[in-house]
Coordinates of C-alpha atoms in Angstrom, one line a residue:
M1 CA 102.7 -235.7 -117.1
K2 CA 104.4 -232.4 -116.6
I3 CA 105.1 -231.2 -113.0
T4 CA 104.9 -227.4 -112.5
P5 CA 106.3 -225.8 -109.4
N6 CA 104.0 -224.1 -107.1
R7 CA 104.9 -220.4 -107.6
S8 CA 103.3 -219.2 -104.5
N9 CA 105.5 -221.5 -102.3
R10 CA 108.8 -220.8 -104.2
F11 CA 109.3 -217.4 -102.5
K12 CA 108.5 -218.9 -99.1
D13 CA 110.9 -221.8 -99.6
W14 CA 113.7 -219.4 -100.8
L15 CA 113.1 -217.2 -97.7
L16 CA 113.2 -220.0 -95.3
G17 CA 116.3 -221.3 -96.9
L18 CA 118.1 -218.1 -96.0
V19 CA 117.1 -218.2 -92.3
P20 CA 118.4 -221.3 -90.5
Y21 CA 116.3 -223.1 -88.0
C22 CA 116.8 -221.4 -84.7
R23 CA 117.0 -223.6 -81.6
P24 CA 116.7 -222.1 -78.1
D25 CA 120.5 -222.4 -77.5
M26 CA 121.4 -220.9 -80.8
P27 CA 122.1 -217.4 -79.6
K28 CA 124.8 -218.7 -77.2
K29 CA 126.4 -220.7 -80.0
I30 CA 126.4 -217.8 -82.3
L31 CA 128.0 -215.6 -79.6
S32 CA 130.7 -218.2 -78.8
R33 CA 131.5 -219.4 -82.3
Y34 CA 131.2 -216.2 -84.4
L35 CA 130.8 -213.0 -82.5
L36 CA 133.4 -213.5 -79.8
P37 CA 136.2 -214.4 -82.2
I38 CA 135.3 -211.5 -84.5
A39 CA 135.3 -209.1 -81.6
L40 CA 138.7 -210.4 -80.3
T41 CA 140.2 -210.2 -83.8
V42 CA 139.0 -206.6 -84.3
W43 CA 140.5 -205.7 -80.9
L44 CA 143.8 -207.6 -81.3
I45 CA 144.8 -206.7 -84.9
P46 CA 145.5 -203.0 -84.2
Q47 CA 147.6 -203.9 -81.2
I48 CA 149.6 -206.6 -83.0
F49 CA 150.4 -204.3 -86.0
A50 CA 150.8 -201.2 -83.9
A51 CA 154.0 -199.2 -84.8
S52 CA 156.9 -199.7 -82.4
P53 CA 158.3 -196.5 -80.7
F54 CA 161.2 -196.5 -83.1
E55 CA 158.9 -196.6 -86.1
K56 CA 156.8 -193.8 -84.6
A57 CA 160.0 -191.7 -84.2
L58 CA 160.9 -192.4 -87.9
T59 CA 157.4 -191.2 -88.8
L60 CA 158.1 -188.0 -87.0
V61 CA 161.4 -187.6 -88.8
D62 CA 159.6 -188.2 -92.2
Q63 CA 157.2 -185.4 -91.1
G64 CA 160.1 -183.1 -90.4
N65 CA 159.4 -183.0 -86.6
Y66 CA 163.0 -183.5 -85.6
T67 CA 162.8 -182.2 -82.0
Q68 CA 159.9 -184.5 -81.1
A69 CA 161.6 -187.4 -82.9
A70 CA 164.8 -186.7 -80.9
R71 CA 162.9 -186.7 -77.6
S72 CA 161.3 -190.0 -78.5
L73 CA 164.6 -191.5 -79.5
E74 CA 166.3 -190.3 -76.3
D75 CA 163.6 -192.0 -74.3
L76 CA 164.2 -195.2 -76.3
L77 CA 167.9 -195.1 -75.4
K78 CA 166.9 -195.1 -71.7
K79 CA 165.2 -198.5 -72.1
E80 CA 168.5 -200.3 -72.9
P81 CA 168.0 -201.4 -76.5
T82 CA 170.1 -204.2 -78.1
H83 CA 173.3 -203.2 -79.9
P84 CA 172.0 -203.0 -83.5
E85 CA 168.9 -201.1 -82.3
K86 CA 171.1 -198.7 -80.3
Q87 CA 173.3 -198.0 -83.4
A88 CA 170.2 -197.3 -85.5
I89 CA 168.8 -195.0 -82.7
H90 CA 172.1 -193.1 -82.5
H91 CA 172.2 -192.7 -86.2
V92 CA 168.7 -191.3 -86.5
L93 CA 169.4 -189.1 -83.5
G94 CA 172.5 -187.7 -85.2
Y95 CA 170.4 -187.0 -88.3
C96 CA 167.7 -185.2 -86.1
Y97 CA 170.3 -183.0 -84.4
E98 CA 172.0 -182.3 -87.7
K99 CA 168.7 -181.1 -89.2
G100 CA 168.2 -179.0 -86.1
K101 CA 171.6 -177.5 -86.6
K102 CA 172.9 -178.9 -83.3
W103 CA 176.1 -180.0 -84.9
A104 CA 178.0 -181.1 -81.8
K105 CA 175.1 -183.4 -80.6
G106 CA 174.8 -184.8 -84.1
I107 CA 178.5 -185.6 -84.2
E108 CA 178.2 -187.2 -80.8
H109 CA 175.4 -189.6 -81.9
Y110 CA 176.9 -190.4 -85.3
T111 CA 180.1 -191.3 -83.5
L112 CA 178.2 -193.6 -81.1
A113 CA 176.6 -195.3 -84.1
L114 CA 179.9 -196.2 -85.7
S115 CA 181.5 -199.6 -85.5
A116 CA 183.4 -201.9 -87.9
T117 CA 180.2 -203.8 -88.6
Y118 CA 177.8 -200.9 -88.9
P119 CA 176.4 -201.0 -92.5
L120 CA 175.9 -197.2 -92.7
A121 CA 179.3 -196.3 -91.3
D122 CA 180.2 -194.4 -94.5
Y123 CA 177.1 -192.3 -94.3
A124 CA 177.7 -191.5 -90.6
I125 CA 181.4 -190.5 -91.3
S126 CA 180.3 -188.3 -94.2
H127 CA 177.8 -186.5 -92.0
I128 CA 180.3 -186.1 -89.1
A129 CA 182.7 -184.4 -91.6
K130 CA 179.9 -182.2 -93.0
S131 CA 178.9 -181.2 -89.4
Y132 CA 182.5 -180.2 -88.7
V133 CA 182.5 -178.1 -91.8
Q134 CA 179.3 -176.4 -90.6
M135 CA 181.0 -175.7 -87.3
K136 CA 184.0 -174.2 -89.2
D137 CA 186.3 -176.9 -87.7
N138 CA 188.3 -177.7 -90.8
Q139 CA 190.9 -179.8 -89.1
N140 CA 188.4 -182.3 -87.8
A141 CA 186.5 -182.2 -91.1
I142 CA 189.8 -183.1 -92.9
V143 CA 190.4 -186.0 -90.5
W144 CA 186.8 -187.4 -91.0
Y145 CA 186.8 -187.0 -94.8
Q146 CA 190.2 -188.7 -95.0
R147 CA 188.8 -191.5 -92.8
L148 CA 185.9 -191.9 -95.2
I149 CA 188.3 -192.1 -98.2
D150 CA 190.6 -194.5 -96.5
E151 CA 188.1 -196.9 -95.0
H152 CA 185.3 -196.8 -97.6
P153 CA 186.7 -196.5 -101.1
Q154 CA 183.6 -198.3 -102.6
S155 CA 181.2 -195.9 -100.8
F156 CA 178.6 -193.8 -102.6
H157 CA 180.0 -190.8 -100.7
F158 CA 183.6 -191.4 -101.8
A159 CA 183.6 -188.9 -104.7
S160 CA 181.9 -186.2 -102.7
A161 CA 184.3 -186.8 -99.8
K162 CA 187.3 -186.2 -102.1
Y163 CA 185.7 -183.1 -103.5
E164 CA 184.9 -181.7 -100.0
L165 CA 188.3 -182.6 -98.7
G166 CA 189.9 -180.6 -101.5
K167 CA 187.6 -177.6 -100.7
V168 CA 188.4 -177.7 -97.0
Q169 CA 192.1 -178.1 -97.5
Y170 CA 192.5 -175.2 -99.9

């Protein structure tokens, strides 16, 4: 004997299978188990992954807004950052002031970023020397180019420092 399914009830069975049985306390459970965690997640994720003030300042630098970036970084320095953070802030501040053609302030911040352990010391020294050239202070430019050549012979900036040193001296 062949059993044929009742076609009129198949749709009803399928539809009821999609909708779970709803008890009177079900809305509270749905709220506490599903909706509340989703709402908290949606609210917390943007706050967890929000950019730090330093990253926001770097974004301003990328956009070419050097004066606003410099203001943000100066505010960050007032909050007593750790030593490596302070070096990075001074380095980026030096870059911002250099781009704004405020050579003396750029030199000041590049100098504050320098230390024996600073990984971008060669870059900072190179830009200090270039800033002195822009200020037409060839004596200090010579001193800084020579320091770059002496202290960082493996630097990417070594060849350009030798070339610029030759130009400034003669």
